[in-house]
Amino acid sequence: MTVFKYISSYSSEIQNQVKSMLDERTLSKYLLSKYPLPHNIVNDKALRTFAMDLKKQYLKKSSPLSKVQFDDKIHVINNALGLHSFVSRVQGNKLKSKNEIRIATVFKSAPIEFLEMIVVHELAHLKEKEHNKAFYQLCQHMLPNYHQVELDLRIYLTQLDNIGKIYR
Ligand SMILES: [Zn+2]
């Protein structure tokens, strides 16, 4: 159960494949052959630039983002990969809604594709709150192999929990 929490929504075929790779200690080999390098986006400023560039390219008309940052209080459990929040603050006599994106610090030492996937996921929530069809279409518009990268990210999290780090 705990071993496969990240891939529990996938087919038993995929789960069995990951289980065999875990048993044979070949998960890291699989991941490193597809995603050989970690990235250099390790602080909030670089993360914000990365997210804003994607937003400018694909979501010009979406609501503004007030904050983008890494957050070490986000633990990657279940589906809480990142955290997108709408913060309502009273400013003067107006209630202002702000969009913030927080990314779990585990993505600091990960391949760029995994960071990109999670940022794309959180950006898509600017337009679609739910994980519905329109949401995933938007994710794929920004990252065509979104679903494959999400599966590989979940495989990476399985590797991290059971064996350990492979990037840096
Ligand atoms: Zn989500």
Short mmCIF file of N, CA and C and ligand atoms in Angstrom, two decimals:
data_model
loop_
_atom_site.label_atom_id
_atom_site.label_comp_id
_atom_site.label_asym_id
_atom_site.label_seq_id
_atom_site.Cartn_x
_atom_site.Cartn_y
_atom_site.Cartn_z
N MET A 1 0.84 -1.21 0.00
CA MET A 1 0.00 0.00 0.00
C MET A 1 0.87 1.25 0.00
N THR A 2 1.73 1.39 1.03
CA THR A 2 2.56 2.59 1.09
C THR A 2 3.54 2.67 -0.07
N VAL A 3 4.03 1.51 -0.48
CA VAL A 3 5.01 1.48 -1.57
C VAL A 3 4.41 2.04 -2.86
N PHE A 4 3.11 1.79 -3.07
CA PHE A 4 2.53 2.17 -4.35
C PHE A 4 1.52 3.30 -4.27
N LYS A 5 1.64 4.10 -3.20
CA LYS A 5 0.65 5.17 -3.05
C LYS A 5 0.68 6.16 -4.23
N TYR A 6 1.85 6.34 -4.83
CA TYR A 6 1.95 7.32 -5.91
C TYR A 6 1.39 6.81 -7.23
N ILE A 7 1.33 5.50 -7.38
CA ILE A 7 0.89 4.96 -8.66
C ILE A 7 -0.38 4.13 -8.52
N SER A 8 -1.08 4.32 -7.40
CA SER A 8 -2.26 3.49 -7.12
C SER A 8 -3.42 3.66 -8.11
N SER A 9 -3.42 4.78 -8.84
CA SER A 9 -4.53 4.98 -9.78
C SER A 9 -4.21 4.42 -11.18
N TYR A 10 -3.03 3.85 -11.35
CA TYR A 10 -2.66 3.27 -12.65
C TYR A 10 -3.06 1.80 -12.73
N SER A 11 -3.00 1.23 -13.93
CA SER A 11 -3.40 -0.16 -14.14
C SER A 11 -2.51 -1.11 -13.34
N SER A 12 -3.03 -2.32 -13.07
CA SER A 12 -2.23 -3.29 -12.31
C SER A 12 -0.99 -3.69 -13.11
N GLU A 13 -1.11 -3.62 -14.44
CA GLU A 13 0.04 -3.94 -15.29
C GLU A 13 1.20 -2.97 -15.01
N ILE A 14 0.88 -1.69 -14.99
CA ILE A 14 1.90 -0.69 -14.72
C ILE A 14 2.43 -0.85 -13.29
N GLN A 15 1.52 -1.06 -12.34
CA GLN A 15 1.96 -1.22 -10.95
C GLN A 15 2.90 -2.42 -10.79
N ASN A 16 2.58 -3.52 -11.48
CA ASN A 16 3.43 -4.70 -11.40
C ASN A 16 4.81 -4.45 -12.01
N GLN A 17 4.80 -3.70 -13.12
CA GLN A 17 6.07 -3.37 -13.78
C GLN A 17 6.96 -2.55 -12.84
N VAL A 18 6.35 -1.56 -12.18
CA VAL A 18 7.12 -0.73 -11.25
C VAL A 18 7.60 -1.57 -10.07
N LYS A 19 6.75 -2.47 -9.60
CA LYS A 19 7.12 -3.33 -8.48
C LYS A 19 8.34 -4.20 -8.84
N SER A 20 8.32 -4.77 -10.06
CA SER A 20 9.48 -5.58 -10.48
C SER A 20 10.74 -4.73 -10.56
N MET A 21 10.62 -3.53 -11.12
CA MET A 21 11.80 -2.65 -11.23
C MET A 21 12.30 -2.26 -9.85
N LEU A 22 11.36 -2.08 -8.91
CA LEU A 22 11.75 -1.76 -7.54
C LEU A 22 12.50 -2.94 -6.92
N ASP A 23 11.95 -4.14 -7.09
CA ASP A 23 12.58 -5.35 -6.55
C ASP A 23 13.97 -5.58 -7.16
N GLU A 24 14.07 -5.31 -8.46
CA GLU A 24 15.35 -5.54 -9.15
C GLU A 24 16.30 -4.35 -9.04
N ARG A 25 15.85 -3.32 -8.31
CA ARG A 25 16.66 -2.11 -8.15
C ARG A 25 17.04 -1.47 -9.49
N THR A 26 16.09 -1.46 -10.44
CA THR A 26 16.41 -0.88 -11.74
C THR A 26 15.63 0.41 -12.02
N LEU A 27 14.90 0.89 -10.99
CA LEU A 27 14.15 2.14 -11.19
C LEU A 27 15.06 3.31 -11.51
N SER A 28 16.17 3.41 -10.79
CA SER A 28 17.05 4.56 -11.01
C SER A 28 17.67 4.51 -12.41
N LYS A 29 17.97 3.30 -12.88
CA LYS A 29 18.52 3.15 -14.22
C LYS A 29 17.51 3.62 -15.28
N TYR A 30 16.27 3.19 -15.09
CA TYR A 30 15.18 3.60 -15.99
C TYR A 30 15.05 5.12 -16.01
N LEU A 31 15.02 5.72 -14.81
CA LEU A 31 14.82 7.17 -14.72
C LEU A 31 16.01 7.94 -15.28
N LEU A 32 17.23 7.50 -14.92
CA LEU A 32 18.42 8.22 -15.39
C LEU A 32 18.60 8.14 -16.90
N SER A 33 18.13 7.03 -17.50
CA SER A 33 18.28 6.93 -18.96
C SER A 33 17.32 7.89 -19.67
N LYS A 34 16.17 8.16 -19.06
CA LYS A 34 15.22 9.10 -19.67
C LYS A 34 15.46 10.55 -19.27
N TYR A 35 15.88 10.72 -18.02
CA TYR A 35 16.06 12.07 -17.46
C TYR A 35 17.42 12.13 -16.77
N PRO A 36 18.47 12.30 -17.57
CA PRO A 36 19.82 12.16 -16.99
C PRO A 36 20.26 13.29 -16.05
N LEU A 37 19.71 14.49 -16.23
CA LEU A 37 20.29 15.62 -15.49
C LEU A 37 19.33 16.32 -14.55
N PRO A 38 19.85 16.77 -13.39
CA PRO A 38 19.04 17.65 -12.55
C PRO A 38 19.05 19.06 -13.15
N HIS A 39 18.25 19.95 -12.61
CA HIS A 39 18.21 21.32 -13.15
C HIS A 39 18.85 22.30 -12.17
N ASN A 40 18.87 23.58 -12.56
CA ASN A 40 19.50 24.59 -11.70
C ASN A 40 18.52 25.57 -11.08
N ILE A 41 17.23 25.24 -11.15
CA ILE A 41 16.23 26.15 -10.60
C ILE A 41 16.04 25.81 -9.12
N VAL A 42 16.91 26.38 -8.29
CA VAL A 42 16.92 25.96 -6.89
C VAL A 42 16.55 27.07 -5.92
N ASN A 43 16.17 28.23 -6.44
CA ASN A 43 15.68 29.26 -5.51
C ASN A 43 14.37 29.86 -6.04
N ASP A 44 13.71 30.62 -5.18
CA ASP A 44 12.37 31.13 -5.51
C ASP A 44 12.38 32.07 -6.71
N LYS A 45 13.47 32.85 -6.84
CA LYS A 45 13.55 33.81 -7.94
C LYS A 45 13.59 33.07 -9.28
N ALA A 46 14.44 32.05 -9.35
CA ALA A 46 14.56 31.27 -10.59
C ALA A 46 13.26 30.51 -10.87
N LEU A 47 12.62 30.02 -9.81
CA LEU A 47 11.36 29.31 -9.98
C LEU A 47 10.28 30.24 -10.52
N ARG A 48 10.24 31.45 -9.99
CA ARG A 48 9.25 32.42 -10.44
C ARG A 48 9.45 32.76 -11.92
N THR A 49 10.71 33.00 -12.32
CA THR A 49 11.01 33.29 -13.73
C THR A 49 10.57 32.14 -14.63
N PHE A 50 10.87 30.93 -14.20
CA PHE A 50 10.51 29.73 -14.96
C PHE A 50 8.99 29.64 -15.13
N ALA A 51 8.25 29.86 -14.04
CA ALA A 51 6.78 29.77 -14.08
C ALA A 51 6.17 30.91 -14.91
N MET A 52 6.73 32.12 -14.75
CA MET A 52 6.18 33.27 -15.47
C MET A 52 6.42 33.14 -16.98
N ASP A 53 7.57 32.56 -17.36
CA ASP A 53 7.84 32.34 -18.78
C ASP A 53 6.80 31.40 -19.39
N LEU A 54 6.48 30.33 -18.67
CA LEU A 54 5.46 29.39 -19.15
C LEU A 54 4.09 30.05 -19.20
N LYS A 55 3.81 30.84 -18.19
CA LYS A 55 2.51 31.53 -18.13
C LYS A 55 2.37 32.50 -19.31
N LYS A 56 3.44 33.27 -19.57
CA LYS A 56 3.43 34.24 -20.68
C LYS A 56 3.21 33.54 -22.02
N GLN A 57 3.83 32.36 -22.13
CA GLN A 57 3.75 31.64 -23.39
C GLN A 57 2.37 31.02 -23.63
N TYR A 58 1.76 30.50 -22.59
CA TYR A 58 0.53 29.71 -22.78
C TYR A 58 -0.73 30.28 -22.14
N LEU A 59 -0.58 31.08 -21.13
CA LEU A 59 -1.77 31.52 -20.38
C LEU A 59 -1.78 33.03 -20.19
N LYS A 60 -1.55 33.72 -21.29
CA LYS A 60 -1.44 35.19 -21.22
C LYS A 60 -2.62 35.84 -20.51
N LYS A 61 -3.82 35.33 -20.80
CA LYS A 61 -5.00 36.03 -20.30
C LYS A 61 -5.48 35.53 -18.94
N SER A 62 -4.77 34.59 -18.36
CA SER A 62 -5.24 34.08 -17.06
C SER A 62 -4.97 35.11 -15.95
N SER A 63 -5.58 34.89 -14.82
CA SER A 63 -5.43 35.84 -13.72
C SER A 63 -3.98 35.93 -13.25
N PRO A 64 -3.57 37.08 -12.73
CA PRO A 64 -2.16 37.26 -12.34
C PRO A 64 -1.72 36.37 -11.18
N LEU A 65 -0.44 36.13 -11.15
CA LEU A 65 0.15 35.31 -10.09
C LEU A 65 0.88 36.23 -9.13
N SER A 66 0.54 36.17 -7.87
CA SER A 66 1.23 37.07 -6.95
C SER A 66 2.49 36.46 -6.38
N LYS A 67 2.49 35.15 -6.23
CA LYS A 67 3.64 34.53 -5.58
C LYS A 67 3.92 33.15 -6.17
N VAL A 68 5.19 32.86 -6.41
CA VAL A 68 5.60 31.53 -6.82
C VAL A 68 6.80 31.16 -5.97
N GLN A 69 6.72 30.10 -5.22
CA GLN A 69 7.86 29.76 -4.38
C GLN A 69 7.93 28.28 -3.99
N PHE A 70 9.14 27.87 -3.61
CA PHE A 70 9.31 26.53 -3.06
C PHE A 70 8.80 26.56 -1.62
N ASP A 71 8.27 25.45 -1.17
CA ASP A 71 7.74 25.39 0.19
C ASP A 71 8.11 24.05 0.81
N ASP A 72 8.95 24.10 1.85
CA ASP A 72 9.40 22.84 2.45
C ASP A 72 8.35 22.24 3.39
N LYS A 73 7.23 22.96 3.54
CA LYS A 73 6.17 22.40 4.38
C LYS A 73 5.22 21.51 3.58
N ILE A 74 5.38 21.53 2.25
CA ILE A 74 4.55 20.64 1.44
C ILE A 74 5.20 19.27 1.39
N HIS A 75 4.50 18.30 1.91
CA HIS A 75 5.00 16.95 1.83
C HIS A 75 4.28 16.27 0.69
N VAL A 76 5.05 15.56 -0.10
CA VAL A 76 4.45 14.98 -1.28
C VAL A 76 3.68 13.73 -0.91
N ILE A 77 2.45 13.91 -0.52
CA ILE A 77 1.61 12.76 -0.20
C ILE A 77 0.38 12.77 -1.07
N ASN A 78 -0.10 11.59 -1.37
CA ASN A 78 -1.28 11.43 -2.21
C ASN A 78 -1.14 12.28 -3.47
N ASN A 79 -2.09 13.17 -3.69
CA ASN A 79 -2.00 13.97 -4.90
C ASN A 79 -1.51 15.38 -4.67
N ALA A 80 -1.10 15.65 -3.45
CA ALA A 80 -0.68 17.00 -3.12
C ALA A 80 0.75 17.25 -3.58
N LEU A 81 0.94 17.32 -4.89
CA LEU A 81 2.27 17.49 -5.45
C LEU A 81 2.74 18.92 -5.34
N GLY A 82 1.84 19.81 -5.53
CA GLY A 82 2.15 21.22 -5.38
C GLY A 82 0.98 21.81 -4.63
N LEU A 83 0.94 23.08 -4.55
CA LEU A 83 -0.19 23.66 -3.85
C LEU A 83 -0.52 24.97 -4.53
N HIS A 84 -1.75 25.05 -4.97
CA HIS A 84 -2.17 26.27 -5.61
C HIS A 84 -3.24 26.87 -4.74
N SER A 85 -3.08 28.08 -4.33
CA SER A 85 -4.08 28.62 -3.42
C SER A 85 -4.60 29.98 -3.87
N PHE A 86 -5.81 30.21 -3.53
CA PHE A 86 -6.41 31.51 -3.78
C PHE A 86 -6.51 32.18 -2.42
N VAL A 87 -5.67 33.13 -2.21
CA VAL A 87 -5.65 33.77 -0.90
C VAL A 87 -6.54 35.01 -0.95
N SER A 88 -7.47 35.03 -0.08
CA SER A 88 -8.33 36.21 -0.01
C SER A 88 -7.86 37.09 1.13
N ARG A 89 -7.58 38.30 0.82
CA ARG A 89 -7.12 39.22 1.86
C ARG A 89 -7.98 40.47 1.84
N VAL A 90 -8.21 40.97 2.99
CA VAL A 90 -8.94 42.22 3.06
C VAL A 90 -7.95 43.36 2.87
N GLN A 91 -8.13 44.13 1.81
CA GLN A 91 -7.25 45.27 1.57
C GLN A 91 -8.12 46.52 1.58
N GLY A 92 -7.97 47.32 2.59
CA GLY A 92 -8.88 48.46 2.75
C GLY A 92 -10.26 47.89 2.97
N ASN A 93 -11.18 48.32 2.15
CA ASN A 93 -12.51 47.75 2.30
C ASN A 93 -12.84 46.78 1.17
N LYS A 94 -11.80 46.40 0.42
CA LYS A 94 -12.02 45.48 -0.69
C LYS A 94 -11.48 44.09 -0.36
N LEU A 95 -12.19 43.07 -0.77
CA LEU A 95 -11.70 41.71 -0.62
C LEU A 95 -10.98 41.35 -1.91
N LYS A 96 -9.67 41.15 -1.82
CA LYS A 96 -8.88 40.86 -3.01
C LYS A 96 -8.47 39.40 -3.04
N SER A 97 -8.62 38.78 -4.18
CA SER A 97 -8.24 37.39 -4.30
C SER A 97 -6.88 37.30 -5.00
N LYS A 98 -5.97 36.53 -4.42
CA LYS A 98 -4.63 36.43 -5.00
C LYS A 98 -4.30 34.98 -5.33
N ASN A 99 -3.57 34.79 -6.42
CA ASN A 99 -3.16 33.45 -6.80
C ASN A 99 -1.71 33.21 -6.40
N GLU A 100 -1.50 32.11 -5.72
CA GLU A 100 -0.14 31.74 -5.33
C GLU A 100 0.15 30.31 -5.75
N ILE A 101 1.41 30.08 -6.12
CA ILE A 101 1.82 28.71 -6.43
C ILE A 101 2.97 28.33 -5.51
N ARG A 102 2.81 27.23 -4.82
CA ARG A 102 3.89 26.72 -3.98
C ARG A 102 4.26 25.33 -4.47
N ILE A 103 5.57 25.11 -4.58
CA ILE A 103 6.08 23.85 -5.13
C ILE A 103 6.89 23.14 -4.05
N ALA A 104 6.63 21.87 -3.85
CA ALA A 104 7.35 21.10 -2.83
C ALA A 104 8.86 21.13 -3.11
N THR A 105 9.66 21.25 -2.06
CA THR A 105 11.11 21.39 -2.24
C THR A 105 11.76 20.14 -2.86
N VAL A 106 11.06 19.02 -2.83
CA VAL A 106 11.62 17.81 -3.45
C VAL A 106 11.91 18.06 -4.94
N PHE A 107 11.24 19.03 -5.54
CA PHE A 107 11.46 19.32 -6.96
C PHE A 107 12.72 20.13 -7.22
N LYS A 108 13.38 20.59 -6.16
CA LYS A 108 14.66 21.29 -6.36
C LYS A 108 15.71 20.34 -6.91
N SER A 109 15.72 19.12 -6.40
CA SER A 109 16.69 18.16 -6.91
C SER A 109 15.95 17.10 -7.71
N ALA A 110 15.53 17.50 -8.88
CA ALA A 110 14.79 16.60 -9.77
C ALA A 110 15.10 17.02 -11.20
N PRO A 111 14.82 16.17 -12.18
CA PRO A 111 15.02 16.58 -13.57
C PRO A 111 14.10 17.74 -13.93
N ILE A 112 14.50 18.55 -14.90
CA ILE A 112 13.72 19.71 -15.30
C ILE A 112 12.30 19.31 -15.75
N GLU A 113 12.18 18.14 -16.35
CA GLU A 113 10.87 17.70 -16.85
C GLU A 113 9.85 17.55 -15.71
N PHE A 114 10.34 17.08 -14.54
CA PHE A 114 9.42 16.89 -13.42
C PHE A 114 8.98 18.24 -12.85
N LEU A 115 9.95 19.16 -12.76
CA LEU A 115 9.61 20.50 -12.28
C LEU A 115 8.64 21.16 -13.25
N GLU A 116 8.92 21.01 -14.55
CA GLU A 116 8.05 21.61 -15.56
C GLU A 116 6.63 21.05 -15.45
N MET A 117 6.54 19.72 -15.27
CA MET A 117 5.23 19.09 -15.16
C MET A 117 4.42 19.63 -13.98
N ILE A 118 5.09 19.80 -12.84
CA ILE A 118 4.35 20.26 -11.66
C ILE A 118 3.97 21.73 -11.79
N VAL A 119 4.85 22.53 -12.41
CA VAL A 119 4.53 23.95 -12.62
C VAL A 119 3.37 24.09 -13.61
N VAL A 120 3.41 23.29 -14.68
CA VAL A 120 2.32 23.27 -15.66
C VAL A 120 1.00 22.89 -14.96
N HIS A 121 1.06 21.88 -14.09
CA HIS A 121 -0.13 21.45 -13.34
C HIS A 121 -0.72 22.61 -12.52
N GLU A 122 0.16 23.28 -11.79
CA GLU A 122 -0.33 24.37 -10.93
C GLU A 122 -0.80 25.57 -11.75
N LEU A 123 -0.12 25.85 -12.87
CA LEU A 123 -0.56 26.95 -13.75
C LEU A 123 -1.94 26.65 -14.34
N ALA A 124 -2.17 25.40 -14.72
CA ALA A 124 -3.46 25.03 -15.30
C ALA A 124 -4.60 25.28 -14.32
N HIS A 125 -4.29 25.21 -13.02
CA HIS A 125 -5.32 25.49 -12.03
C HIS A 125 -5.74 26.96 -12.00
N LEU A 126 -4.94 27.83 -12.62
CA LEU A 126 -5.36 29.24 -12.71
C LEU A 126 -6.65 29.34 -13.52
N LYS A 127 -6.80 28.40 -14.48
CA LYS A 127 -8.00 28.43 -15.32
C LYS A 127 -9.02 27.39 -14.92
N GLU A 128 -8.57 26.22 -14.51
CA GLU A 128 -9.48 25.13 -14.15
C GLU A 128 -9.18 24.66 -12.74
N LYS A 129 -10.14 24.82 -11.85
CA LYS A 129 -9.91 24.42 -10.46
C LYS A 129 -9.92 22.89 -10.29
N GLU A 130 -10.80 22.24 -11.04
CA GLU A 130 -10.96 20.79 -10.90
C GLU A 130 -10.00 20.01 -11.79
N HIS A 131 -9.76 18.76 -11.43
CA HIS A 131 -8.98 17.87 -12.29
C HIS A 131 -9.91 17.23 -13.32
N ASN A 132 -10.42 18.04 -14.21
CA ASN A 132 -11.37 17.52 -15.20
C ASN A 132 -10.71 17.45 -16.59
N LYS A 133 -11.52 17.12 -17.59
CA LYS A 133 -10.99 16.94 -18.94
C LYS A 133 -10.33 18.23 -19.47
N ALA A 134 -11.00 19.35 -19.25
CA ALA A 134 -10.46 20.63 -19.71
C ALA A 134 -9.13 20.93 -19.03
N PHE A 135 -9.03 20.55 -17.76
CA PHE A 135 -7.78 20.76 -17.01
C PHE A 135 -6.63 20.00 -17.66
N TYR A 136 -6.85 18.70 -17.92
CA TYR A 136 -5.76 17.89 -18.50
C TYR A 136 -5.46 18.27 -19.94
N GLN A 137 -6.47 18.77 -20.67
CA GLN A 137 -6.20 19.26 -22.03
C GLN A 137 -5.27 20.46 -21.99
N LEU A 138 -5.50 21.31 -21.01
CA LEU A 138 -4.66 22.49 -20.83
C LEU A 138 -3.23 22.08 -20.45
N CYS A 139 -3.12 21.11 -19.57
CA CYS A 139 -1.79 20.59 -19.19
C CYS A 139 -1.05 20.06 -20.42
N GLN A 140 -1.77 19.31 -21.26
CA GLN A 140 -1.13 18.74 -22.45
C GLN A 140 -0.80 19.80 -23.50
N HIS A 141 -1.57 20.86 -23.50
CA HIS A 141 -1.27 21.98 -24.40
C HIS A 141 0.09 22.60 -24.02
N MET A 142 0.34 22.69 -22.74
CA MET A 142 1.60 23.29 -22.27
C MET A 142 2.75 22.28 -22.30
N LEU A 143 2.43 21.02 -22.10
CA LEU A 143 3.44 19.97 -22.06
C LEU A 143 2.84 18.72 -22.73
N PRO A 144 3.13 18.54 -24.05
CA PRO A 144 2.46 17.48 -24.80
C PRO A 144 2.56 16.08 -24.19
N ASN A 145 3.70 15.74 -23.58
CA ASN A 145 3.79 14.40 -22.97
C ASN A 145 3.51 14.45 -21.47
N TYR A 146 2.62 15.36 -21.08
CA TYR A 146 2.28 15.56 -19.66
C TYR A 146 2.02 14.25 -18.91
N HIS A 147 1.19 13.38 -19.50
CA HIS A 147 0.79 12.16 -18.77
C HIS A 147 1.96 11.21 -18.55
N GLN A 148 2.83 11.10 -19.56
CA GLN A 148 4.02 10.24 -19.40
C GLN A 148 4.94 10.80 -18.32
N VAL A 149 5.14 12.11 -18.34
CA VAL A 149 6.02 12.72 -17.34
C VAL A 149 5.42 12.59 -15.94
N GLU A 150 4.09 12.70 -15.83
CA GLU A 150 3.47 12.52 -14.52
C GLU A 150 3.69 11.10 -14.00
N LEU A 151 3.53 10.11 -14.88
CA LEU A 151 3.79 8.73 -14.47
C LEU A 151 5.24 8.57 -14.03
N ASP A 152 6.17 9.11 -14.83
CA ASP A 152 7.59 8.98 -14.48
C ASP A 152 7.92 9.71 -13.19
N LEU A 153 7.27 10.84 -12.96
CA LEU A 153 7.47 11.55 -11.70
C LEU A 153 6.99 10.67 -10.54
N ARG A 154 5.85 10.03 -10.72
CA ARG A 154 5.32 9.17 -9.65
C ARG A 154 6.24 7.96 -9.42
N ILE A 155 6.86 7.48 -10.51
CA ILE A 155 7.84 6.41 -10.37
C ILE A 155 9.07 6.92 -9.60
N TYR A 156 9.46 8.16 -9.90
CA TYR A 156 10.59 8.77 -9.18
C TYR A 156 10.28 8.90 -7.68
N LEU A 157 9.05 9.32 -7.35
CA LEU A 157 8.68 9.45 -5.94
C LEU A 157 8.67 8.09 -5.24
N THR A 158 8.29 7.07 -5.98
CA THR A 158 8.33 5.70 -5.45
C THR A 158 9.77 5.30 -5.16
N GLN A 159 10.66 5.64 -6.10
CA GLN A 159 12.09 5.39 -5.92
C GLN A 159 12.62 6.13 -4.69
N LEU A 160 12.25 7.42 -4.56
CA LEU A 160 12.72 8.24 -3.44
C LEU A 160 12.30 7.66 -2.09
N ASP A 161 11.07 7.25 -2.00
CA ASP A 161 10.52 6.72 -0.75
C ASP A 161 11.13 5.38 -0.37
N ASN A 162 11.45 4.58 -1.37
CA ASN A 162 11.86 3.21 -1.08
C ASN A 162 13.35 2.96 -1.15
N ILE A 163 14.03 3.71 -2.01
CA ILE A 163 15.47 3.46 -2.17
C ILE A 163 16.29 4.72 -1.88
N GLY A 164 15.90 5.84 -2.45
CA GLY A 164 16.61 7.07 -2.14
C GLY A 164 16.85 7.94 -3.34
N LYS A 165 17.54 9.06 -3.09
CA LYS A 165 17.80 10.07 -4.12
C LYS A 165 18.65 9.51 -5.25
N ILE A 166 18.41 10.01 -6.47
CA ILE A 166 19.33 9.68 -7.55
C ILE A 166 19.88 10.93 -8.24
N TYR A 167 19.29 12.08 -7.95
CA TYR A 167 19.81 13.32 -8.54
C TYR A 167 20.42 14.16 -7.43
N ARG A 168 21.70 14.45 -7.53
CA ARG A 168 22.44 15.27 -6.58
C ARG A 168 22.37 14.80 -5.14
ZN ZN B 1 -4.16 19.70 -9.01
#
